[in-house]
Every structure is written in structure tokens, then in C-alpha cells.
XYZ file of C-alpha atoms in Angstrom:
697
model
C 48.380 99.427 89.058
C 46.368 98.567 85.964
C 49.068 96.985 83.838
C 47.104 97.438 80.632
C 46.838 101.178 81.322
C 50.563 101.818 81.521
C 51.401 99.222 78.918
C 49.373 101.073 76.308
C 49.933 104.638 77.357
C 53.704 104.757 77.829
C 55.660 105.843 80.843
C 58.349 108.376 81.858
C 60.242 110.978 84.060
C 63.630 111.091 85.603
C 64.349 112.859 88.865
C 67.132 111.728 91.201
C 66.732 108.124 92.386
C 66.649 109.074 96.015
C 67.844 107.193 99.051
C 69.344 103.804 98.317
C 69.018 103.844 94.542
C 69.890 100.637 92.741
C 72.157 99.583 95.631
C 69.349 99.547 98.200
C 69.978 96.938 100.877
C 68.125 96.262 104.132
C 69.666 97.751 107.288
C 70.546 95.936 110.467
C 68.607 96.260 113.693
C 70.970 98.600 115.568
C 70.267 102.310 115.551
C 71.962 105.501 116.664
C 71.048 107.759 119.581
C 68.603 110.500 118.532
C 70.182 112.897 121.045
C 73.689 112.416 119.692
C 75.453 113.712 116.639
C 75.400 111.817 113.388
C 78.549 110.999 111.426
C 78.324 111.647 107.696
C 81.123 110.416 105.431
C 81.949 113.079 102.841
C 85.204 111.520 101.663
C 86.394 108.051 102.682
C 87.538 104.715 101.315
C 85.345 102.217 103.163
C 86.047 99.326 100.820
C 83.042 97.828 99.061
C 80.600 99.885 101.166
C 81.625 103.322 99.897
C 84.533 104.959 98.149
C 84.895 108.655 97.427
C 88.402 110.056 97.734
C 90.247 113.278 97.013
C 93.952 114.236 97.355
C 93.168 117.161 99.653
C 90.343 119.388 100.854
C 90.260 123.185 100.871
C 88.454 124.675 103.862
C 87.398 128.176 104.806
C 84.711 129.992 106.764
C 83.357 133.507 107.125
C 83.922 133.028 110.861
C 87.126 131.737 112.423
C 87.365 128.045 113.326
C 89.943 125.806 114.978
C 92.039 122.769 114.235
C 92.000 120.438 117.229
C 93.353 116.986 117.975
C 91.114 114.006 118.546
C 87.385 114.373 119.053
C 85.191 117.447 119.395
C 85.985 119.475 122.481
C 89.751 118.767 122.344
C 92.192 121.554 123.022
C 92.863 123.924 120.150
C 96.042 123.249 118.198
C 95.678 126.142 115.794
C 93.152 128.935 115.181
C 92.119 129.536 111.555
C 91.116 133.181 111.007
C 87.902 134.122 109.206
C 88.019 133.947 105.380
C 91.418 132.210 105.355
C 91.716 129.208 103.049
C 93.630 126.191 104.265
C 94.282 122.840 102.687
C 94.437 119.482 104.423
C 95.814 116.250 102.980
C 96.955 112.844 104.215
C 100.690 112.370 104.644
C 101.110 109.188 102.634
C 103.049 107.719 99.743
C 103.856 110.243 97.047
C 106.276 111.010 94.235
C 108.561 113.987 94.543
C 108.833 115.195 90.969
C 111.287 118.086 91.293
C 112.630 121.061 93.184
C 112.575 124.315 91.195
C 113.842 127.810 91.980
C 110.896 129.321 90.052
C 107.165 128.876 90.453
C 106.510 128.970 86.708
C 108.771 126.007 85.922
C 107.059 123.871 88.555
C 103.602 125.092 87.524
C 104.208 124.228 83.852
C 105.073 120.666 84.848
C 102.042 120.549 87.154
C 99.727 121.552 84.299
C 100.947 118.549 82.284
C 100.353 116.253 85.247
C 96.831 117.629 85.766
C 95.671 115.760 82.657
C 96.923 112.427 84.038
C 95.849 110.210 86.913
C 98.831 111.496 88.909
C 97.500 114.711 90.413
C 100.043 117.425 91.281
C 100.702 119.087 94.624
C 103.001 122.114 94.722
C 104.613 123.479 97.889
C 107.043 126.312 98.532
C 109.750 126.120 101.181
C 112.637 128.327 102.259
C 116.201 127.132 101.829
C 119.200 129.351 102.592
C 117.004 132.409 102.382
C 115.561 131.581 98.954
C 112.307 129.949 97.867
C 112.315 126.441 96.452
C 109.170 125.103 94.773
C 108.594 121.405 95.395
C 106.324 119.497 93.016
C 104.768 116.186 94.050
C 102.123 113.787 92.794
C 99.852 111.829 95.086
C 99.190 110.908 97.745
C 98.826 107.257 96.809
C 96.958 104.658 98.845
C 99.853 102.178 98.850
C 103.560 101.850 98.103
C 102.829 99.791 95.001
C 100.445 102.449 93.688
C 103.118 105.094 94.324
C 105.699 103.041 92.411
C 103.301 102.822 89.467
C 102.848 106.594 89.718
C 106.621 107.046 89.738
C 106.878 105.069 86.508
C 104.161 107.166 84.854
C 105.715 110.442 85.977
C 109.002 109.308 84.464
C 107.259 108.922 81.100
C 105.263 112.172 81.263
C 107.778 114.190 79.244
C 108.444 116.729 81.990
C 111.387 119.126 81.983
C 113.238 118.022 85.124
C 116.190 120.186 86.294
C 119.623 118.682 85.763
C 120.818 116.424 88.533
C 117.282 115.571 89.682
C 115.012 112.591 89.123
C 111.500 111.820 90.383
C 111.667 109.789 93.619
C 109.345 107.737 95.806
C 108.541 109.368 99.142
C 106.574 108.263 102.182
C 105.322 109.218 105.629
C 108.255 108.122 107.792
C 110.018 111.083 109.411
C 112.751 111.814 111.924
C 111.988 114.151 114.806
C 114.570 116.770 115.776
C 112.775 117.362 119.057
C 110.018 119.399 120.607
C 110.406 123.154 121.060
C 108.934 125.646 123.472
C 108.611 128.436 120.896
C 108.086 128.818 117.163
C 111.366 130.770 116.978
C 113.386 127.858 118.349
C 111.725 125.500 115.899
C 112.377 127.898 112.995
C 116.070 128.103 113.900
C 116.498 124.318 113.930
C 114.509 123.925 110.705
C 116.716 126.523 108.958
C 119.820 124.601 110.021
C 118.388 121.352 108.673
C 117.255 122.772 105.306
C 120.575 124.611 104.872
C 122.265 121.202 105.088
C 120.118 120.010 102.149
C 117.377 118.097 103.968
C 113.641 118.773 103.846
C 112.075 119.663 107.185
C 108.723 120.899 108.496
C 107.337 122.340 111.667
C 104.694 119.944 112.945
C 101.906 120.482 115.466
C 101.415 117.678 117.950
C 99.257 117.402 121.034
C 101.112 117.495 124.355
C 100.289 115.305 127.336
C 97.958 118.014 128.656
C 96.273 118.415 125.237
C 98.050 121.678 124.455
C 99.688 122.384 121.104
C 103.385 121.545 120.869
C 105.790 122.162 117.978
C 108.246 119.587 116.665
C 110.587 119.650 113.673
C 110.234 116.640 111.412
C 112.896 115.743 108.855
C 112.634 113.813 105.592
C 109.880 111.668 104.131
C 111.140 108.118 103.825
C 109.037 105.442 102.175
C 110.531 102.489 104.105
C 112.409 101.664 107.302
C 115.640 101.172 105.354
C 115.203 104.599 103.739
C 114.578 106.074 107.183
C 117.739 104.459 108.586
C 119.772 105.823 105.676
C 118.265 109.271 106.230
C 119.196 109.141 109.921
C 122.782 108.234 109.088
C 123.049 111.126 106.623
C 121.481 113.719 108.950
C 123.628 112.596 111.910
C 126.780 112.881 109.821
C 125.868 116.367 108.606
C 124.353 117.692 111.843
C 125.798 115.728 114.778
C 124.469 118.311 117.258
C 120.851 117.217 116.621
C 119.194 114.644 118.845
C 117.076 112.566 116.484
C 114.297 110.087 117.121
C 112.049 108.000 114.891
C 108.980 108.770 117.025
C 107.529 110.888 114.228
C 106.624 107.727 112.321
C 103.889 106.971 114.853
C 103.158 110.288 116.580
C 99.973 111.965 115.281
C 100.883 115.361 113.907
C 99.853 118.128 111.544
C 102.783 118.934 109.266
C 102.770 122.611 108.303
C 103.503 123.348 104.650
C 102.849 126.270 102.345
C 100.737 125.362 99.320
C 101.746 127.152 96.119
C 99.305 125.377 93.812
C 96.066 127.139 94.689
C 95.784 128.540 91.162
C 97.865 127.290 88.235
C 97.501 130.567 86.336
C 99.365 132.599 88.969
C 101.100 131.926 92.235
C 98.811 131.916 95.231
C 99.695 130.569 98.637
C 97.890 129.074 101.616
C 98.794 127.002 104.637
C 98.620 123.275 103.960
C 98.386 120.770 106.802
C 99.280 117.108 106.287
C 97.671 114.612 108.677
C 100.488 112.255 109.698
C 101.121 109.408 112.111
C 99.488 106.113 113.014
C 95.834 106.633 113.944
C 96.122 110.391 113.457
C 92.804 112.167 113.775
C 92.186 115.900 113.820
C 89.100 118.066 113.811
C 88.149 121.265 112.045
C 85.917 122.540 114.824
C 83.009 124.410 113.317
C 80.997 127.499 114.118
C 77.500 128.879 113.544
C 78.404 129.967 110.010
C 79.659 126.509 109.012
C 82.808 125.455 107.157
C 82.978 125.470 103.371
C 84.659 122.617 101.504
C 85.667 123.691 98.003
C 86.078 120.142 96.648
C 82.525 119.159 97.669
C 80.916 121.683 95.307
C 81.760 124.522 97.739
C 79.141 123.265 100.164
C 79.052 124.654 103.690
C 78.634 122.247 106.589
C 77.370 122.689 110.119
C 79.144 120.901 112.926
C 82.739 119.658 112.807
C 84.866 118.011 110.137
C 86.948 115.048 111.300
C 90.163 114.680 109.273
C 91.989 111.343 109.323
C 93.409 108.572 107.176
C 91.566 105.431 106.095
C 92.910 102.746 103.755
C 95.637 105.083 102.567
C 93.310 107.963 101.688
C 92.110 111.119 103.401
C 88.827 110.595 105.266
C 86.563 113.558 105.978
C 83.636 112.884 108.306
C 81.080 115.574 109.158
C 80.006 115.230 112.777
C 76.790 117.211 113.137
C 73.751 117.240 115.480
C 71.074 114.982 114.024
C 68.356 117.631 113.831
C 70.684 120.055 112.031
C 71.659 117.267 109.649
C 67.959 116.865 108.847
C 67.653 120.560 107.921
C 69.923 119.853 104.963
C 68.593 116.362 104.168
C 64.955 117.429 103.894
C 65.994 120.448 101.838
C 68.085 118.229 99.568
C 65.420 115.582 99.097
C 62.307 117.708 98.418
C 61.375 121.250 97.439
C 60.922 123.911 100.097
C 57.876 125.013 98.095
C 55.996 121.824 98.980
C 53.180 121.868 101.577
C 54.220 121.901 105.238
C 52.690 118.467 105.901
C 54.789 116.969 103.105
C 57.932 118.496 104.619
C 57.021 117.087 108.042
C 56.490 113.613 106.564
C 59.882 113.795 104.878
C 61.506 114.932 108.146
C 60.131 111.991 110.147
C 61.039 109.489 107.433
C 64.561 110.910 107.054
C 65.119 110.915 110.834
C 63.945 107.313 111.105
C 66.102 106.229 108.193
C 69.197 107.894 109.666
C 68.707 106.401 113.131
C 68.159 102.919 111.721
C 71.580 102.870 110.057
C 73.720 102.229 113.137
C 77.379 102.197 112.029
C 76.572 100.912 108.566
C 79.641 102.591 107.087
C 82.018 101.590 109.894
C 83.498 105.042 110.540
C 80.199 106.783 109.787
C 76.468 106.258 110.164
C 75.613 107.526 106.689
C 77.195 109.020 103.565
C 76.148 112.237 101.858
C 74.917 110.694 98.590
C 71.772 108.832 97.511
C 73.408 105.672 98.847
C 72.031 107.027 102.142
C 70.185 110.347 101.899
C 71.021 113.486 99.921
C 72.990 115.810 102.214
C 74.182 119.068 100.652
C 74.906 121.157 103.724
C 73.592 124.554 104.775
C 72.873 125.628 101.189
C 69.950 123.184 101.027
C 68.263 124.619 104.102
C 65.268 126.968 104.126
C 63.195 128.510 106.946
C 60.146 126.364 106.105
C 62.326 123.231 106.121
C 63.800 124.105 109.518
C 60.297 124.776 110.844
C 59.066 121.352 109.657
C 62.047 119.529 111.183
C 61.703 121.394 114.478
C 57.935 120.739 114.564
C 58.590 116.985 114.426
C 61.768 116.990 116.547
C 62.557 113.495 117.827
C 59.625 111.822 116.041
C 60.409 108.462 114.447
C 58.586 105.525 112.918
C 58.709 102.333 114.954
C 57.612 98.775 114.378
C 58.039 96.025 116.932
C 59.737 98.487 119.254
C 62.486 99.324 116.753
C 63.057 102.364 114.587
C 62.395 101.332 110.995
C 64.576 102.067 108.012
C 62.015 104.401 106.444
C 63.201 104.246 102.857
C 61.728 106.461 100.186
C 62.142 107.258 96.519
C 61.231 110.056 94.179
C 58.103 108.660 92.511
C 56.515 105.232 92.686
C 54.651 105.688 89.400
C 51.210 105.114 90.891
C 51.961 102.146 93.130
C 54.754 101.472 95.637
C 56.974 98.426 95.436
C 56.811 95.223 97.416
C 60.145 94.217 99.034
C 60.209 91.084 96.881
C 60.453 93.332 93.829
C 63.475 95.167 95.224
C 65.465 92.854 97.486
C 63.977 89.567 96.337
C 62.399 88.871 99.741
C 59.337 90.064 101.632
C 58.590 92.109 104.731
C 55.784 93.469 106.889
C 56.763 97.141 107.188
C 56.860 97.691 103.437
C 53.957 96.455 101.348
C 52.775 97.619 97.970
C 50.133 100.361 98.250
C 48.368 102.555 95.720
C 49.953 105.966 95.202
C 47.717 107.746 92.714
C 48.966 111.094 94.001
C 52.312 110.452 92.288
C 50.700 112.202 89.332
C 51.427 115.456 91.203
C 54.837 115.262 89.511
C 53.219 116.049 86.171
C 50.866 118.693 87.534
C 50.301 121.337 84.881
C 53.093 119.999 82.648
C 52.484 119.900 78.929
C 51.710 116.620 77.234
C 53.274 115.468 73.992
C 51.610 114.273 70.792
C 52.976 111.161 69.131
C 52.785 112.005 65.417
C 53.211 110.303 62.049
C 54.423 112.715 59.346
C 53.614 112.404 55.646
C 57.168 111.224 54.921
C 56.774 108.258 57.279
C 58.798 109.762 60.129
C 57.242 109.374 63.566
C 58.064 111.176 66.783
C 56.860 113.525 69.493
C 55.927 117.211 69.609
C 54.848 119.164 72.677
C 51.149 120.003 72.647
C 51.660 123.770 72.793
C 53.470 123.601 69.427
C 50.692 121.626 67.729
C 47.064 122.337 66.849
C 44.386 119.906 65.725
C 42.835 120.623 62.333
C 39.544 118.942 63.197
C 40.065 116.386 60.461
C 40.199 112.614 60.846
C 41.811 109.763 58.939
C 39.739 106.883 57.586
C 40.703 104.971 60.720
C 39.406 107.784 62.910
C 42.783 109.197 63.929
C 43.006 112.965 64.483
C 44.962 115.154 62.074
C 47.228 117.909 63.388
C 49.537 120.600 62.055
C 52.218 122.869 63.487
C 51.205 125.953 65.448
C 54.513 127.650 64.648
C 57.284 127.353 62.080
C 59.848 124.533 62.227
C 58.397 122.510 65.096
C 60.909 119.830 66.052
C 59.671 116.260 66.039
C 61.584 114.553 68.855
C 62.521 110.846 69.035
C 61.212 110.768 72.625
C 58.752 113.006 74.508
C 61.428 115.231 76.017
C 63.734 117.993 74.821
C 67.319 116.776 74.729
C 69.711 119.301 73.197
C 72.265 116.572 72.486
C 69.784 114.528 70.403
C 68.902 115.631 66.873
C 65.196 115.945 65.980
C 63.678 113.127 63.942
C 62.044 115.685 61.641
C 60.206 119.011 61.471
C 56.599 120.096 60.990
C 55.423 123.443 59.608
C 51.993 125.108 59.468
C 50.023 123.576 56.625
C 51.859 120.263 56.860
C 49.579 117.589 58.233
C 50.479 114.796 60.635
C 48.458 111.916 62.070
C 48.038 111.917 65.874
C 48.804 108.402 67.075
C 48.806 109.016 70.817
C 49.282 111.585 73.567
C 51.665 110.972 76.485
C 53.183 112.766 79.460
C 56.599 114.331 79.037
C 59.275 111.894 80.166
C 60.074 112.624 83.785
C 59.709 111.131 87.255
C 56.121 109.961 86.764
C 56.344 108.370 83.328
C 59.144 107.848 80.839
C 60.258 106.294 77.580
C 63.866 105.201 77.020
C 65.531 103.877 73.889
C 65.755 102.508 71.374
C 68.615 100.373 72.718
C 70.393 98.121 70.265
C 71.601 94.633 71.072
C 75.127 96.021 71.471
C 73.879 98.715 73.871
C 72.096 96.143 76.014
C 74.985 93.679 76.073
C 77.341 96.446 77.184
C 75.075 97.545 80.060
C 74.341 93.939 81.087
C 78.024 92.966 81.229
C 79.005 91.873 84.741
C 75.478 92.251 86.121
C 74.140 88.749 85.490
C 75.323 85.477 87.005
C 74.750 83.561 83.786
C 76.399 84.017 80.407
C 74.961 86.442 77.872
C 74.141 85.651 74.239
C 76.303 87.069 71.464
C 73.308 89.024 70.212
C 69.905 89.853 71.719
C 67.093 89.294 69.242
C 64.230 89.119 71.731
C 63.750 90.683 75.157
C 60.636 89.976 77.198
C 59.295 90.638 80.678
C 58.269 87.186 81.878
C 57.517 87.777 85.561
C 56.233 90.673 87.680
C 55.772 91.253 91.393
C 52.690 92.399 93.316
C 52.919 96.019 92.097
C 53.632 95.084 88.485
C 57.376 95.713 88.752
C 59.648 93.523 86.726
C 61.152 90.563 88.559
C 62.205 88.448 85.588
C 63.343 89.176 82.042
C 64.293 86.731 79.305
C 66.709 87.456 76.491
C 66.360 85.091 73.526
C 64.174 82.930 75.755
C 66.782 82.598 78.554
C 66.333 84.168 82.003
C 68.700 87.044 82.800
C 69.799 86.094 86.307
C 70.433 89.171 88.493
C 71.264 89.192 92.209
C 68.058 91.008 93.133
C 65.250 92.484 90.976
C 66.071 96.171 91.502
C 69.368 95.581 89.677
C 67.416 95.525 86.414
C 67.569 99.330 86.577
C 71.338 99.450 86.255
C 71.484 96.294 84.131
C 69.517 98.072 81.398
C 71.618 101.204 81.341
C 70.158 103.146 84.269
C 66.387 102.930 83.923
C 64.443 105.173 86.337
C 62.483 102.262 87.818
C 61.573 98.600 87.283
C 57.916 99.401 86.616
C 58.304 99.073 82.849
C 57.399 97.185 79.715
C 59.717 96.356 76.826
C 58.583 97.193 73.308
C 60.658 96.022 70.343
C 61.321 98.980 68.061
C 60.259 96.912 65.063
C 56.916 95.676 66.411
C 54.047 96.645 68.680
C 51.602 94.695 70.829
C 48.100 96.112 71.183
C 45.626 95.125 73.872
C 42.188 94.814 72.313
C 38.890 95.776 73.943
C 38.055 92.145 74.577
C 41.344 91.403 76.298
C 42.909 89.828 73.216
C 46.254 91.008 71.910
C 47.551 91.489 68.430
C 51.203 91.897 67.514
C 52.517 93.365 64.307
C 56.167 93.344 63.322
C 57.848 95.421 60.664
C 58.318 92.358 58.513
C 54.577 91.750 58.260
C 52.318 93.105 55.561
C 49.747 94.828 57.733
C 47.405 97.752 57.813
C 45.470 99.115 60.766
C 44.490 96.975 63.734
C 40.934 97.179 64.958
C 39.725 97.270 68.553
C 39.829 93.471 68.677
C 43.469 93.411 67.719
C 42.791 92.080 64.210
C 44.145 93.479 60.962
C 41.421 95.425 59.119
C 43.219 96.130 55.863
C 45.985 94.634 53.846
C 48.989 96.108 52.172
C 52.311 97.402 53.275
C 50.950 99.402 56.251
C 52.842 101.029 59.109
C 50.262 101.942 61.749
C 48.724 99.714 64.410
C 45.802 100.824 66.499
C 44.376 99.679 69.843
C 40.904 99.600 71.296
C 41.421 102.938 73.049
C 42.340 104.503 69.687
C 46.019 104.816 70.686
C 48.315 103.942 67.822
C 51.951 103.374 67.050
C 54.142 103.327 63.980
C 55.841 100.040 63.151
C 59.387 100.714 61.931
C 62.317 98.734 60.669
C 64.674 100.223 63.277
C 66.343 97.567 65.451
C 66.408 97.547 69.223
C 64.044 97.937 72.148
C 62.143 100.712 73.919
C 61.558 100.675 77.679
C 58.258 102.310 78.607
C 57.745 102.809 82.305
C 56.420 104.640 85.332
C 58.100 106.067 88.411
C 61.613 106.946 89.487
C 63.598 105.088 92.118
C 63.291 101.708 93.801
C 59.659 102.510 94.695
C 59.843 100.969 98.158
C 58.300 102.715 101.153
C 57.371 106.360 100.769
C 56.892 108.025 97.397
C 57.990 111.651 97.687
C 55.782 112.952 94.893
C 52.919 110.926 96.338
C 53.518 112.635 99.681
C 53.302 115.999 97.948
C 50.079 114.976 96.198
C 48.500 113.733 99.429
C 49.468 116.937 101.257
C 47.913 118.944 98.427
C 44.667 117.072 99.134
C 44.716 117.970 102.825
C 46.197 114.860 104.474
C 48.431 115.547 107.491
C 51.934 114.099 107.826
C 50.905 111.304 110.184
C 48.176 110.094 107.817
C 50.642 110.230 104.947
C 53.309 108.231 106.774
C 50.848 105.597 107.948
C 49.604 105.204 104.375
C 53.058 104.397 103.050
C 54.441 102.438 106.027
C 52.415 99.537 107.407
C 52.246 98.384 111.034
C 54.119 101.417 112.365
C 53.609 103.918 115.148
C 54.925 107.474 115.250
C 56.849 107.938 118.485
C 58.629 110.991 119.906
C 61.943 109.919 121.467
């Protein structure tokens, strides 16, 4: 990468920072079996490794599926008919807010709770032949969290029926026995609820794996509460034979959800996963299972439903090759050349297999922390064809499958590991990636303009026409091609950002430069004030920050030109590893950037000399050597390539950069560009990954 080239021209584009993003870390040496299924965490609390939780999931399919116990292939506990919605939650700590004889009363309270951190759950049960609507909040990951929720609910201003008060509930139940038929269970449950106790039919797995029905009573939060419940139930219903086995027996408690839609009552079966080590499976089908909470995505394979760290865990167990159908479709466009799709398939397969059990209960997650995985909706026939054509092919080095990381766009040159992790490697080395420019393709460029009123900004080239005139300094003069052309602060249309000014036909403006539209190949961000920077830097450096940032400079770069050291007010900003500069500066697309103070500009002269002008100086136009050629209160500086910039009094800093993502390994837009030029997928992969062989396993 010619640093002078991008330093003068400006940089920009923002696509998704694919794969590991700013949290990219090297994988271990273990890897999964390519013939086995892969486990993808959709929802789970895995501590510091990954946390994405939800109170419940809503599942349905156009084809019937089954709820089973244990792993795939277990006996069916319950068939779920086609197009039937069900909900599944974890039976944990919760707050019972109220019992209400009417749905509307409970729903009105639920709507108030929806705006808080205590999310409502509404069930309907039968008691003495009448419906009772039971409103809860939760579930909570711990008893202490539930107690805090109880305190908040008490202050929420809800209309609670007389004689009731919100109460802490838990997952400890009494069992009234196992029954041969649903009718016997219903009869016992009716007796229990008529006596004033809550009870539920619960599906458990018998010794032979078949579905059995028990009746579980109460929902105590502690052993003492459970003992008190047992005393009360025994006194009221001495004919029942009770046991506390339900506190440890895995079961699916059957409820009826009445909170599907808060505008009108709608009902669906709701199954609560209960018991120590409880694990159930929504066994899939060829049509897949839709999960409403995950953007209504549809997943192949099976969905494992269990509890982890007090929260519901949902793991998609799916054949590896079918997983890749969705990954490749989520990472790149199906309109890309076939060889690019094949390269992505081999890289994605290698990456997945190199993970081992990185996430403890799963091999990967469905976000850019691993690889984008959006289910069947991301698939396309050409994607499936590319995955199938490379089935089993992986990248190996030293006899091991490599973690074939990739990112959206390397900005013309891939990263060296030292620029990402802070240490080196032999599989990943910095290589040229000129084909990254495929991301801009036929995109319009933007003119950087200086208006007569001193305002400077950007206008897209199709809205501007050159007059043919020149300034005394040789800069082109332009005017608007249409009425009311917006002059943007940055070379991109952002509806939330007001234009810096307008240009109309007949109004002249000086052309200072021409740049690509900000995107995945090049970008401009800012200006960021001292306060903006201090806020984004907070907690991301190991040393203390100044009270105000007056200077910000790149003081060290790695082999590809990526930033590895930055000084604020002359002091090094100490980050754990260089790639963290992306998040430390408010989410920059990459670390291939330069920092330009908004109030000054450095110009590289033709002879290699530099000249810097600040807004406080009395300056005119800089010549090709970087020297001032006229005096007076000027505002324009000019470089040897005739690019120019306005010097303003606005405080802060611009970040001008190239690329999107960590830049390590394979550049996806570079892959597309190479495929456009006729390279096959093996040539592409061996360009981006050094010392590797492509092996079919």
C-alpha cells in the first residue's frame, strides 16, 4: 500500500465487519469432524465468550415437527402440527404479578411492563371451570435478579386486584405422580387448582424414552418455600401422594400462553424447560423451523432447548454442509462469480472446523463473532451449487485445518497478524489486494467543493458539472447540474445529517478534490470532538486518558500500513491489541487510516517534503513543494497532485481510511475482483493464505 496515495486521496466504505470483527482472537488447534453436525449458538449466556438471551422463543413450521427429549433421534414427546405456533421458555426465577379474571386487565398491566426491563409473560389457566389470567415477569437468571425485579414491579404503578401482591416464584415443584392417560392427569390437576394451588401437566421421558405425563404443583423459589407448599397441599388434599422429584426431573411444563398479541387475546401452547440438566429438542424437517425472535429466520436441522447460566439456550444442530449454504449466502452476494462463491465456501468450512468447542456448548455463534448465519433465507441455488462443488474441501497448514479468517474489504492490502493480534504468524501475511476496488465498481465519485460563502463539502459527481474554468491556482470550477444540490459534510448521503450547504446552477464552486463514496473500500469519518473521542476511548485503554485531546497522531504502523500506535497529546494510547483501535475510536471500519485535524491539513509535496497549515496561520495556497505561495488570510491548501483541502476553524479530527474489517486473511471484495479477472477459487485462496494446501476430507 502506497501510504502517500491513501493519505492524500481519502478513504471510505462501510459494509459489515465480517467474521471476528474487532473481537478477533486466534483459535486453538482442535477442530470439529467435517462429517458431523455443527452446533451454532443462537441464544445462550456463555459468560465472557458470548451472551445473547431472550425470555422465550416462538417456533413454527410449514411442516410438522416434534419435541423430543435429549439429543437428536430421541423418542418423540409431542408432535407439533404444521403452522402451529408454540413458545418455549426456561422455568426459572420469576415474579408473579397478579391473577386476573379478565384478559384485558392483565394485558393493560403487561403493556406498562413492556416498557421496563421486566418483560411480561401472560398465561391462562382453568380454575373451577373459569379462566384465570396469570401475569408474570421474567424469567430472571438468579434469585437476586428476581428480587430486584420484584422491587421494580412493586413500584411500576400497576392496578393489582385487592388481596394480591407481586411475589417471587421459582422452579421448585411438587409432583402429584405420573399418569397413564391425559384424562387422569386432567382430573388430578382440576382437584389441585380447585383447592387454590397452581398446577401443570408436565411431559417427562419414561425409562424407555416414551412420553409420560406428570402433574406438577406450585413454583417455589427456595427449599423452605417448597416445604411450606408441601405442608399446605397435604393439609388440603391428603389423598395426594406428593414427591419433590420434580425439582430435578427434566420436564416440559405445559402452559397456555395468552400474550401472543397485546392488542387482542391470542393463545398458543407454551412449554417451560424445567429440571436440573433439562435438555429438549425441536426436531426439524426439510422445510426448517422458524424462530420469530431471531428476525423470523428459518433454520435447517434441530433446535436444542436447554438452560445455561439461568437463561434459555437455543443451539441449532445442523449438518455442516447445510450450515455453509446459509453462511456463504450471508457473507457474500449470490450474484458474485462462481469461483468467488467456491473460495468463500472453502474458507468458511475451514474456519468452522478450526473452532473446536470454542463456545463450550457450541462450535460457533450466528453473528460476526464467528460467521454470519441467517438460516435458509440466505440460501440460493448458486450458493448451494458452490458449496456442493467444494464439499469437504478445507485449507490445511502443517497437517491442521487453519482458521481461515476473512473480512469484507482489506482496502488494497491485507493485514499482518501483528497489526491485529499484536503477534505474528506464517499462515497470514500481508499481501496486495488491488482487486478490493471491485467494491466501488461503477459507483459514482464525489467532488470536494469550496463554495463562494466559504462552506466546503461533498457533492456526487452526477449532480455537478465542470464549467471549464480554472482558478488562479489551477483548480477547476464547477456548478450544479440541477437545482438545490446538497453539499454533504462527508461523501455519503445520510438522511439524519443536515447538508452543509446547497449549490444551484449558475453558482460557482472550486473543485478541491474527487474521492470515492464512503463505503467498504474507502471512507471518511468525523469530525470527532475531544469529548466524542474521550467517550469512545473510555475503558479501552490500560493507561489514563487526558482531560482533553488537543492532538491525535498515528505514530506507528505495521507492515501493511495499518495503525499499531496512536498518541494523544504526545502520550501513547495503550490498547490490548491493535485491532481494538477500531472500537476505541467509535467503530471505525478498519485500522488502515490516517488522522487529519479538522483545523489543519498536511500536504505531501512532489519532492517528498510536507507542509502543514493550521487554521490559526495566515496562509494562502501551498505549492507542489509544500510551501506557501501567497500571503493573507487564506483557506485553501494544495498538494503536488493538485488535490486541495479547506482549512477550517472547526475543532476535532477526521479519520480517513481504506477497507472494512480486521483485514486479516481473505478479503471478500478482493476475492470477487480476482474472480472477475478469471482466477479460479484455488488460485484465489492460495493468494490470500500462505503455506496452505487445499485438501478434501
